[in-house]
Amino acid sequence: QGYESLPILVGTEADSFPLREIHACKTEASEQWDYVLVANRSTQGKPRQVYQQQQFLEELRRKGFYFKVNRDKKKVFFGIRADNSIFDLYRALLLDPEGPGSRVEPETETLSPIPATTRIRVLDFILRKTTADGSKETFEDLVKDGVFETKFPLHKGEAELKKTWAQWRKMGRRQPIDQIRDYFGEKVALYFVWLGWYTCMLVPAALVGLGIFLSGFTLFESSQISKEICDAHTIFLCPLGDHGRKFQRLSDTCTFAKLTHLFDNDSTVVFAIFMALWATVFLEIWKRQRARVVLHWDLYGWDEDQEEMALQLINCPDYKLRRHQHSYWRSSIILAVSLLMICFMIGMAHVLVVYRVLAAALFSSLALPFLEEQVTTAVVATGALVHYMTIVIMTKVNKAVALKLCDFEKPRTFAERERKFTVLFFILQFFAHFSSLVYIAFILGRINGHPGKSTRLAGLWKLEECHLSGCMMDLFLQMAIIMGLKQTLSNCFEYLCPWLAHRWRCLFALEPQDPELRDWQRNYLLNSVYPFSLFDEFMEMMIQYGFTTIFVAAFPLAPLLALFSNLVEIRLDAIKMVRLQRRLVPRTAKDIGTWLQVLETIGVLAVIANGMVIAFTSEFIPRVVYKYRYGPCRQGAHSEVDCLTGYVNHSLSIFYTKDFQDPAGIEGSENVTECRYRDYRNAHDYNFSEQFWFLLAIRLAFVILFEHVALCIKLIAAWFVPDIPQSVKNKVLEDKFRRLREKMWKGRQSWAGAGLASFSHASTRSTEV
C-alpha cells in the first residue's frame, strides 16, 4: 500500500522532492543546512529503496526536520536542518540557567545561540537513532541496503583555522585551542591540548636523552672495556651460530663495543629513573592543565550520562532508560577470545624468532662478501622490518576483533562502547608492538646452551645469539628501526593516502553550477570519517608513548625522535581534519577518558621494563659487581689503575675446541685450542659458575630495589603535585558561593514582596471594615 505514493516521488528530473514541499522552510534562501545525506541516483529508479527513503525522511519530518534536495549527475543530496524547538529543548534539559554553562548575557538576560557544534551533535544523534515507521532499520542498516550512501556534517567557517592552524608553515606557532573547540568540539580540542602538552614535555626528556647518548662519546676512546676489547688480538670468540663457521678475534668487535657504550653506561640507570619521574610529572601536570582548560570551557560539572539521556529524550519522548547490565557469560567469552588473541600475538613473536633463525642460515649460505661479517646485523635489521609489517597487518586484525567483541558485549551507550574498545584494542596492540622487544631484551641468547651443546630449532637450526657486543645492541637496533619506520612511514602514509584519494576523486568530479550544490559536493569529495577516527590518533600516540618510556633505557634517543615526530603530527592532523577529511562530529568531553588510565599503566610498565633491562640486558650489574667484588678495586680504590681492568677476560667463559661436535668443520680450529663466549660457566664441565648465581641474585635484588625506588618517587611526585590547581578549586568554590548568594537575595526579595502584598491586603480589609 505504501507504494501508492511512488508516482509522486519518481517524476522528471525537474520535479522537486515531495518532502521539500511538505515541510520546506519558508525562508529557504537564508537557511543554513547543518547535515547532508547522500544517495545514488540509481536508487531513484528502484521503488523499494525510494519508499524506504521516503519513510525515513518522513520520520525525521515528524521530529521537526527540514529538507532540501539537490541533484547532480550521479548523486542525490538531502540537506537537513532541525527546528529550533529541538535545541530549545536541549537547552532546557542540559543548560542550567543558574549554572556555569548557561552563558546568559548580563545586559540582555537572553541566552546565546546554540553553537554549531551542539547543533551537529544533536542532529547526528537523532539521525543514528531514528528508525523508519514500522521498521527497526537504522540509518546504518539503510546504508547497507543501498538506500543511502553516507551522511556527514558540512564544513562551514573553517577559513580561519586554515589560515592560523592547518598549514605546515605554522608548525612553530601556538595552537588556537578555543577555535578548535568551537569548530570540532571539546573532544578533538582536548586531543590537541594533550598532544601539545605531551610535545612540550618531551623537550626536557629529549635533551636529557640526547645528553646521555652524547656523554657516551666521552667513553668512546677512554673506556677501559673498549680498550681491552680493541687490544684483545689473541682472544678468539667461539662461532655464534651455524653461519660463520670460523673463529673471530675479539678485537674485531672493537667498533661495536664502542657504539654499545654510547647507551650502555652508568648514566643509563640515572636516565631510566629520570624517565620514570618524568612520566609521573607529565601525567600530574597534565591533570592540572586539563582542569584549567575544562573550567575555562564551563564544563567542570558536565555529566556524560545526563547528556546521553537528554539526547535520547529529545529523539524519543517515550524513551525508557536502559540500565547498566553485566553478563558473566559474555564477559567469559570476551576474556577467552582476548586471551586467544594474546596467545596468537605471542605466537607471532615466535614466528619472528623462526624467521631470524632461518634468515641467519640463509644469509650465511649466500656467501655474499658484504654479509660475511655482518650476518647478525642483517638478521636484526630484516627482523625489525618483518616485525613492522606484522604490526601493520595485525593492527587491522586487532581493530576488527576489538569492535566485534565490543558489539558482542552490548554496551549501554556509545561512550561506554568506546571505553571498552579502547581497553581491548590497546591490550592487543601492546602485545603486537612489544612482544618481539620483550623477546630480544629478556630471552634472546639466554636459552641457547653453550658451544658444543647448542639448543636447536626442530633439531636442525641453532637459535640465534645476541650481537657480539651484547644484547643491548640488538635491542637498540630493533627499537631504532621500528620507531624510525613508524614515525616516518606512518606519517607519510597518513598524509599522502588521504591527499591522493581526495585528489583522485576530485579529478573525475564535475563541478555543478549551483553554489550550494557545489559546496555540498566539495564536502562529499573529502575523505570519509567514522566514529573512531579520533581514536586512531590517540592510539598512535599511546604506542609512541610506550616506545618512549618502556624500553627507553636501551634507546635514549626515543624522546628526541618522538619530539620531532609530534611537531609534524600536530600539523599533519590539523591539515587532515580541516582540508582533507569530512567534518568530525563534535563530541563533548571534559577529559581524555580511558586514555589517562592507559598512560598510568604504561608508566608502571616502564618502571618494571627499564629495571629489568638494566638488570638483565645491560652490562651495568656485571660491571658493578666486578668492580667491587672481583676487580682490582675490591679492597679499596687505586688511583693508578682503572677499577674495570680485567673485566673483559672475567666476563668471557672458556670453551675448549676439542669439545666441538665437528671441530674439523670450523675454519682455523687446528691453530686454536680454546675460544671464549659471553657467559659465566665453568671451564671443566660448562655448568653455570658461582659468579653466575651471585650475579643472578644481585640482578633480582636490583630489579626489586629499582622498582620500589622508582615507584616511591612516582608516588611522592603524584602526591607533591596536586591533580587540580588551587586556583581552579577556588574558582569553582566562588561560583557556587555566588549562585547561592544570588538565590538568597532573590528569595529575600520575593519574601519581602510577599510580605508587602500581605500588608497591603490587610490594610484594605481593615479600611473596608
PDB file of N, CA and C in Angstrom, residues 419-496:
ATOM      1  N   ARG A 419      34.951   3.213  25.469  1.00  0.00           N
ATOM      2  CA  ARG A 419      35.868   2.879  26.562  1.00  0.00           C
ATOM      3  C   ARG A 419      36.273   1.407  26.517  1.00  0.00           C
ATOM      4  N   LYS A 420      35.314   0.529  26.306  1.00  0.00           N
ATOM      5  CA  LYS A 420      35.626  -0.896  26.244  1.00  0.00           C
ATOM      6  C   LYS A 420      36.505  -1.198  25.029  1.00  0.00           C
ATOM      7  N   PHE A 421      36.206  -0.565  23.907  1.00  0.00           N
ATOM      8  CA  PHE A 421      37.008  -0.755  22.707  1.00  0.00           C
ATOM      9  C   PHE A 421      38.442  -0.276  22.932  1.00  0.00           C
ATOM     10  N   THR A 422      38.585   0.829  23.655  1.00  0.00           N
ATOM     11  CA  THR A 422      39.917   1.364  23.938  1.00  0.00           C
ATOM     12  C   THR A 422      40.758   0.351  24.706  1.00  0.00           C
ATOM     13  N   VAL A 423      40.172  -0.236  25.750  1.00  0.00           N
ATOM     14  CA  VAL A 423      40.912  -1.182  26.583  1.00  0.00           C
ATOM     15  C   VAL A 423      41.301  -2.416  25.780  1.00  0.00           C
ATOM     16  N   LEU A 424      40.336  -2.995  25.060  1.00  0.00           N
ATOM     17  CA  LEU A 424      40.610  -4.220  24.302  1.00  0.00           C
ATOM     18  C   LEU A 424      41.651  -3.986  23.209  1.00  0.00           C
ATOM     19  N   PHE A 425      41.466  -2.921  22.454  1.00  0.00           N
ATOM     20  CA  PHE A 425      42.355  -2.667  21.323  1.00  0.00           C
ATOM     21  C   PHE A 425      43.765  -2.344  21.800  1.00  0.00           C
ATOM     22  N   PHE A 426      43.877  -1.580  22.883  1.00  0.00           N
ATOM     23  CA  PHE A 426      45.212  -1.247  23.368  1.00  0.00           C
ATOM     24  C   PHE A 426      45.946  -2.493  23.859  1.00  0.00           C
ATOM     25  N   ILE A 427      45.254  -3.386  24.558  1.00  0.00           N
ATOM     26  CA  ILE A 427      45.907  -4.610  25.042  1.00  0.00           C
ATOM     27  C   ILE A 427      46.436  -5.423  23.874  1.00  0.00           C
ATOM     28  N   LEU A 428      45.613  -5.592  22.834  1.00  0.00           N
ATOM     29  CA  LEU A 428      46.056  -6.360  21.668  1.00  0.00           C
ATOM     30  C   LEU A 428      47.209  -5.665  20.961  1.00  0.00           C
ATOM     31  N   GLN A 429      47.119  -4.349  20.820  1.00  0.00           N
ATOM     32  CA  GLN A 429      48.187  -3.611  20.161  1.00  0.00           C
ATOM     33  C   GLN A 429      49.486  -3.631  20.967  1.00  0.00           C
ATOM     34  N   PHE A 430      49.361  -3.625  22.278  1.00  0.00           N
ATOM     35  CA  PHE A 430      50.559  -3.662  23.114  1.00  0.00           C
ATOM     36  C   PHE A 430      51.354  -4.944  22.862  1.00  0.00           C
ATOM     37  N   PHE A 431      50.657  -6.072  22.819  1.00  0.00           N
ATOM     38  CA  PHE A 431      51.361  -7.331  22.569  1.00  0.00           C
ATOM     39  C   PHE A 431      51.889  -7.384  21.137  1.00  0.00           C
ATOM     40  N   ALA A 432      51.158  -6.788  20.183  1.00  0.00           N
ATOM     41  CA  ALA A 432      51.640  -6.791  18.805  1.00  0.00           C
ATOM     42  C   ALA A 432      52.918  -5.981  18.650  1.00  0.00           C
ATOM     43  N   HIS A 433      53.034  -4.873  19.371  1.00  0.00           N
ATOM     44  CA  HIS A 433      54.182  -3.987  19.214  1.00  0.00           C
ATOM     45  C   HIS A 433      55.382  -4.404  20.057  1.00  0.00           C
ATOM     46  N   PHE A 434      55.129  -4.927  21.266  1.00  0.00           N
ATOM     47  CA  PHE A 434      56.221  -5.105  22.217  1.00  0.00           C
ATOM     48  C   PHE A 434      56.623  -6.552  22.453  1.00  0.00           C
ATOM     49  N   SER A 435      55.943  -7.515  21.846  1.00  0.00           N
ATOM     50  CA  SER A 435      56.283  -8.918  22.095  1.00  0.00           C
ATOM     51  C   SER A 435      57.698  -9.235  21.629  1.00  0.00           C
ATOM     52  N   SER A 436      58.081  -8.766  20.446  1.00  0.00           N
ATOM     53  CA  SER A 436      59.427  -9.062  19.949  1.00  0.00           C
ATOM     54  C   SER A 436      60.493  -8.336  20.758  1.00  0.00           C
ATOM     55  N   LEU A 437      60.166  -7.125  21.262  1.00  0.00           N
ATOM     56  CA  LEU A 437      61.123  -6.406  22.095  1.00  0.00           C
ATOM     57  C   LEU A 437      61.355  -7.129  23.418  1.00  0.00           C
ATOM     58  N   VAL A 438      60.288  -7.699  23.978  1.00  0.00           N
ATOM     59  CA  VAL A 438      60.434  -8.481  25.207  1.00  0.00           C
ATOM     60  C   VAL A 438      61.315  -9.694  24.948  1.00  0.00           C
ATOM     61  N   TYR A 439      61.136 -10.328  23.787  1.00  0.00           N
ATOM     62  CA  TYR A 439      61.958 -11.495  23.447  1.00  0.00           C
ATOM     63  C   TYR A 439      63.432 -11.107  23.345  1.00  0.00           C
ATOM     64  N   ILE A 440      63.713 -10.021  22.656  1.00  0.00           N
ATOM     65  CA  ILE A 440      65.114  -9.606  22.478  1.00  0.00           C
ATOM     66  C   ILE A 440      65.729  -9.190  23.810  1.00  0.00           C
ATOM     67  N   ALA A 441      64.950  -8.486  24.632  1.00  0.00           N
ATOM     68  CA  ALA A 441      65.508  -7.950  25.872  1.00  0.00           C
ATOM     69  C   ALA A 441      65.764  -9.031  26.914  1.00  0.00           C
ATOM     70  N   PHE A 442      64.892 -10.027  26.995  1.00  0.00           N
ATOM     71  CA  PHE A 442      64.957 -10.943  28.136  1.00  0.00           C
ATOM     72  C   PHE A 442      65.108 -12.423  27.776  1.00  0.00           C
ATOM     73  N   ILE A 443      64.980 -12.791  26.507  1.00  0.00           N
ATOM     74  CA  ILE A 443      65.045 -14.220  26.142  1.00  0.00           C
ATOM     75  C   ILE A 443      66.174 -14.502  25.171  1.00  0.00           C
ATOM     76  N   LEU A 444      66.412 -13.592  24.234  1.00  0.00           N
ATOM     77  CA  LEU A 444      67.408 -13.826  23.194  1.00  0.00           C
ATOM     78  C   LEU A 444      68.772 -14.149  23.791  1.00  0.00           C
ATOM     79  N   GLY A 445      69.360 -15.251  23.340  1.00  0.00           N
ATOM     80  CA  GLY A 445      70.696 -15.639  23.757  1.00  0.00           C
ATOM     81  C   GLY A 445      70.793 -16.247  25.137  1.00  0.00           C
ATOM     82  N   ARG A 446      69.672 -16.447  25.843  1.00  0.00           N
ATOM     83  CA  ARG A 446      69.711 -16.969  27.204  1.00  0.00           C
ATOM     84  C   ARG A 446      69.246 -18.420  27.309  1.00  0.00           C
ATOM     85  N   ILE A 447      68.765 -18.982  26.221  1.00  0.00           N
ATOM     86  CA  ILE A 447      68.314 -20.377  26.235  1.00  0.00           C
ATOM     87  C   ILE A 447      69.042 -21.181  25.163  1.00  0.00           C
ATOM     88  N   ASN A 448      70.231 -20.711  24.793  1.00  0.00           N
ATOM     89  CA  ASN A 448      70.945 -21.310  23.667  1.00  0.00           C
ATOM     90  C   ASN A 448      71.912 -22.419  24.064  1.00  0.00           C
ATOM     91  N   GLY A 449      72.060 -22.644  25.358  1.00  0.00           N
ATOM     92  CA  GLY A 449      73.062 -23.619  25.770  1.00  0.00           C
ATOM     93  C   GLY A 449      74.455 -23.014  25.721  1.00  0.00           C
ATOM     94  N   HIS A 450      75.417 -23.790  25.281  1.00  0.00           N
ATOM     95  CA  HIS A 450      76.786 -23.305  25.189  1.00  0.00           C
ATOM     96  C   HIS A 450      77.447 -23.949  23.978  1.00  0.00           C
ATOM     97  N   PRO A 451      78.585 -23.436  23.537  1.00  0.00           N
ATOM     98  CA  PRO A 451      79.257 -24.041  22.377  1.00  0.00           C
ATOM     99  C   PRO A 451      79.485 -25.544  22.599  1.00  0.00           C
ATOM    100  N   GLY A 452      79.215 -26.305  21.570  1.00  0.00           N
ATOM    101  CA  GLY A 452      79.348 -27.746  21.674  1.00  0.00           C
ATOM    102  C   GLY A 452      78.064 -28.434  22.067  1.00  0.00           C
ATOM    103  N   LYS A 453      77.148 -27.722  22.688  1.00  0.00           N
ATOM    104  CA  LYS A 453      75.848 -28.282  23.067  1.00  0.00           C
ATOM    105  C   LYS A 453      74.813 -27.167  22.960  1.00  0.00           C
ATOM    106  N   SER A 454      74.420 -26.874  21.747  1.00  0.00           N
ATOM    107  CA  SER A 454      73.530 -25.745  21.491  1.00  0.00           C
ATOM    108  C   SER A 454      72.089 -26.211  21.375  1.00  0.00           C
ATOM    109  N   THR A 455      71.172 -25.344  21.815  1.00  0.00           N
ATOM    110  CA  THR A 455      69.744 -25.596  21.623  1.00  0.00           C
ATOM    111  C   THR A 455      69.401 -25.309  20.172  1.00  0.00           C
ATOM    112  N   ARG A 456      68.678 -26.239  19.548  1.00  0.00           N
ATOM    113  CA  ARG A 456      68.383 -26.102  18.128  1.00  0.00           C
ATOM    114  C   ARG A 456      66.884 -26.148  17.880  1.00  0.00           C
ATOM    115  N   LEU A 457      66.472 -25.423  16.849  1.00  0.00           N
ATOM    116  CA  LEU A 457      65.078 -25.382  16.440  1.00  0.00           C
ATOM    117  C   LEU A 457      64.789 -26.596  15.568  1.00  0.00           C
ATOM    118  N   ALA A 458      63.847 -27.426  16.016  1.00  0.00           N
ATOM    119  CA  ALA A 458      63.493 -28.661  15.312  1.00  0.00           C
ATOM    120  C   ALA A 458      64.696 -29.567  15.138  1.00  0.00           C
ATOM    121  N   GLY A 459      65.674 -29.400  16.031  1.00  0.00           N
ATOM    122  CA  GLY A 459      66.868 -30.223  15.971  1.00  0.00           C
ATOM    123  C   GLY A 459      67.791 -29.923  14.817  1.00  0.00           C
ATOM    124  N   LEU A 460      67.510 -28.847  14.052  1.00  0.00           N
ATOM    125  CA  LEU A 460      68.296 -28.547  12.848  1.00  0.00           C
ATOM    126  C   LEU A 460      69.045 -27.233  12.953  1.00  0.00           C
ATOM    127  N   TRP A 461      68.293 -26.134  13.255  1.00  0.00           N
ATOM    128  CA  TRP A 461      68.889 -24.811  13.206  1.00  0.00           C
ATOM    129  C   TRP A 461      69.175 -24.304  14.613  1.00  0.00           C
ATOM    130  N   LYS A 462      70.363 -23.801  14.773  1.00  0.00           N
ATOM    131  CA  LYS A 462      70.752 -23.267  16.065  1.00  0.00           C
ATOM    132  C   LYS A 462      70.058 -21.939  16.326  1.00  0.00           C
ATOM    133  N   LEU A 463      69.572 -21.753  17.561  1.00  0.00           N
ATOM    134  CA  LEU A 463      68.920 -20.498  17.917  1.00  0.00           C
ATOM    135  C   LEU A 463      69.927 -19.354  17.806  1.00  0.00           C
ATOM    136  N   GLU A 464      69.401 -18.185  17.459  1.00  0.00           N
ATOM    137  CA  GLU A 464      70.282 -17.039  17.257  1.00  0.00           C
ATOM    138  C   GLU A 464      70.854 -16.545  18.578  1.00  0.00           C
ATOM    139  N   GLU A 465      71.994 -15.925  18.463  1.00  0.00           N
ATOM    140  CA  GLU A 465      72.677 -15.358  19.618  1.00  0.00           C
ATOM    141  C   GLU A 465      72.534 -13.840  19.602  1.00  0.00           C
ATOM    142  N   CYS A 466      72.870 -13.238  20.742  1.00  0.00           N
ATOM    143  CA  CYS A 466      72.942 -11.783  20.779  1.00  0.00           C
ATOM    144  C   CYS A 466      74.113 -11.313  19.923  1.00  0.00           C
ATOM    145  N   HIS A 467      74.127 -10.020  19.676  1.00  0.00           N
ATOM    146  CA  HIS A 467      75.237  -9.443  18.925  1.00  0.00           C
ATOM    147  C   HIS A 467      76.536  -9.657  19.690  1.00  0.00           C
ATOM    148  N   LEU A 468      77.655  -9.627  18.976  1.00  0.00           N
ATOM    149  CA  LEU A 468      78.946  -9.848  19.604  1.00  0.00           C
ATOM    150  C   LEU A 468      79.222  -8.864  20.736  1.00  0.00           C
ATOM    151  N   SER A 469      78.654  -7.672  20.640  1.00  0.00           N
ATOM    152  CA  SER A 469      78.884  -6.668  21.679  1.00  0.00           C
ATOM    153  C   SER A 469      77.810  -6.697  22.762  1.00  0.00           C
ATOM    154  N   GLY A 470      76.890  -7.673  22.694  1.00  0.00           N
ATOM    155  CA  GLY A 470      75.884  -7.794  23.738  1.00  0.00           C
ATOM    156  C   GLY A 470      74.476  -7.600  23.213  1.00  0.00           C
ATOM    157  N   CYS A 471      73.489  -7.986  24.054  1.00  0.00           N
ATOM    158  CA  CYS A 471      72.085  -7.926  23.640  1.00  0.00           C
ATOM    159  C   CYS A 471      71.551  -6.499  23.586  1.00  0.00           C
ATOM    160  N   MET A 472      72.195  -5.568  24.273  1.00  0.00           N
ATOM    161  CA  MET A 472      71.733  -4.179  24.221  1.00  0.00           C
ATOM    162  C   MET A 472      71.816  -3.620  22.810  1.00  0.00           C
ATOM    163  N   MET A 473      72.795  -4.041  22.046  1.00  0.00           N
ATOM    164  CA  MET A 473      72.913  -3.582  20.667  1.00  0.00           C
ATOM    165  C   MET A 473      71.730  -4.070  19.838  1.00  0.00           C
ATOM    166  N   ASP A 474      71.312  -5.329  20.050  1.00  0.00           N
ATOM    167  CA  ASP A 474      70.151  -5.858  19.325  1.00  0.00           C
ATOM    168  C   ASP A 474      68.882  -5.091  19.681  1.00  0.00           C
ATOM    169  N   LEU A 475      68.690  -4.820  20.977  1.00  0.00           N
ATOM    170  CA  LEU A 475      67.506  -4.086  21.413  1.00  0.00           C
ATOM    171  C   LEU A 475      67.531  -2.657  20.886  1.00  0.00           C
ATOM    172  N   PHE A 476      68.704  -2.050  20.892  1.00  0.00           N
ATOM    173  CA  PHE A 476      68.855  -0.685  20.362  1.00  0.00           C
ATOM    174  C   PHE A 476      68.487  -0.640  18.880  1.00  0.00           C
ATOM    175  N   LEU A 477      69.013  -1.572  18.094  1.00  0.00           N
ATOM    176  CA  LEU A 477      68.723  -1.598  16.657  1.00  0.00           C
ATOM    177  C   LEU A 477      67.250  -1.854  16.395  1.00  0.00           C
ATOM    178  N   GLN A 478      66.646  -2.796  17.148  1.00  0.00           N
ATOM    179  CA  GLN A 478      65.234  -3.114  16.949  1.00  0.00           C
ATOM    180  C   GLN A 478      64.361  -1.894  17.213  1.00  0.00           C
ATOM    181  N   MET A 479      64.606  -1.201  18.312  1.00  0.00           N
ATOM    182  CA  MET A 479      63.803  -0.025  18.646  1.00  0.00           C
ATOM    183  C   MET A 479      64.048   1.111  17.663  1.00  0.00           C
ATOM    184  N   ALA A 480      65.291   1.313  17.270  1.00  0.00           N
ATOM    185  CA  ALA A 480      65.600   2.398  16.336  1.00  0.00           C
ATOM    186  C   ALA A 480      64.895   2.181  15.003  1.00  0.00           C
ATOM    187  N   ILE A 481      64.912   0.949  14.506  1.00  0.00           N
ATOM    188  CA  ILE A 481      64.281   0.672  13.204  1.00  0.00           C
ATOM    189  C   ILE A 481      62.775   0.796  13.298  1.00  0.00           C
ATOM    190  N   ILE A 482      62.165   0.197  14.327  1.00  0.00           N
ATOM    191  CA  ILE A 482      60.703   0.224  14.439  1.00  0.00           C
ATOM    192  C   ILE A 482      60.214   1.648  14.676  1.00  0.00           C
ATOM    193  N   MET A 483      60.848   2.374  15.602  1.00  0.00           N
ATOM    194  CA  MET A 483      60.422   3.754  15.847  1.00  0.00           C
ATOM    195  C   MET A 483      60.649   4.628  14.624  1.00  0.00           C
ATOM    196  N   GLY A 484      61.788   4.446  13.957  1.00  0.00           N
ATOM    197  CA  GLY A 484      62.048   5.231  12.757  1.00  0.00           C
ATOM    198  C   GLY A 484      61.028   4.970  11.668  1.00  0.00           C
ATOM    199  N   LEU A 485      60.684   3.702  11.458  1.00  0.00           N
ATOM    200  CA  LEU A 485      59.695   3.372  10.432  1.00  0.00           C
ATOM    201  C   LEU A 485      58.313   3.897  10.804  1.00  0.00           C
ATOM    202  N   LYS A 486      57.945   3.728  12.076  1.00  0.00           N
ATOM    203  CA  LYS A 486      56.615   4.177  12.490  1.00  0.00           C
ATOM    204  C   LYS A 486      56.489   5.685  12.399  1.00  0.00           C
ATOM    205  N   GLN A 487      57.549   6.403  12.764  1.00  0.00           N
ATOM    206  CA  GLN A 487      57.456   7.857  12.754  1.00  0.00           C
ATOM    207  C   GLN A 487      57.521   8.433  11.349  1.00  0.00           C
ATOM    208  N   THR A 488      58.255   7.787  10.459  1.00  0.00           N
ATOM    209  CA  THR A 488      58.410   8.328   9.101  1.00  0.00           C
ATOM    210  C   THR A 488      57.365   7.754   8.145  1.00  0.00           C
ATOM    211  N   LEU A 489      57.362   6.430   8.003  1.00  0.00           N
ATOM    212  CA  LEU A 489      56.419   5.827   7.054  1.00  0.00           C
ATOM    213  C   LEU A 489      54.973   6.069   7.459  1.00  0.00           C
ATOM    214  N   SER A 490      54.671   5.922   8.736  1.00  0.00           N
ATOM    215  CA  SER A 490      53.285   6.117   9.176  1.00  0.00           C
ATOM    216  C   SER A 490      52.819   7.541   8.896  1.00  0.00           C
ATOM    217  N   ASN A 491      53.669   8.522   9.189  1.00  0.00           N
ATOM    218  CA  ASN A 491      53.289   9.909   8.922  1.00  0.00           C
ATOM    219  C   ASN A 491      53.143  10.172   7.430  1.00  0.00           C
ATOM    220  N   CYS A 492      54.035   9.580   6.642  1.00  0.00           N
ATOM    221  CA  CYS A 492      53.934   9.762   5.186  1.00  0.00           C
ATOM    222  C   CYS A 492      52.633   9.178   4.648  1.00  0.00           C
ATOM    223  N   PHE A 493      52.330   7.948   5.046  1.00  0.00           N
ATOM    224  CA  PHE A 493      51.089   7.325   4.578  1.00  0.00           C
ATOM    225  C   PHE A 493      49.866   8.032   5.131  1.00  0.00           C
ATOM    226  N   GLU A 494      49.982   8.506   6.372  1.00  0.00           N
ATOM    227  CA  GLU A 494      48.845   9.183   6.999  1.00  0.00           C
ATOM    228  C   GLU A 494      48.471  10.464   6.254  1.00  0.00           C
ATOM    229  N   TYR A 495      49.446  11.084   5.614  1.00  0.00           N
ATOM    230  CA  TYR A 495      49.157  12.304   4.852  1.00  0.00           C
ATOM    231  C   TYR A 495      48.943  12.017   3.370  1.00  0.00           C
ATOM    232  N   LEU A 496      49.817  11.210   2.776  1.00  0.00           N
ATOM    233  CA  LEU A 496      49.762  11.001   1.331  1.00  0.00           C
ATOM    234  C   LEU A 496      48.513  10.232   0.898  1.00  0.00           C
TER     235      LEU A 496
END
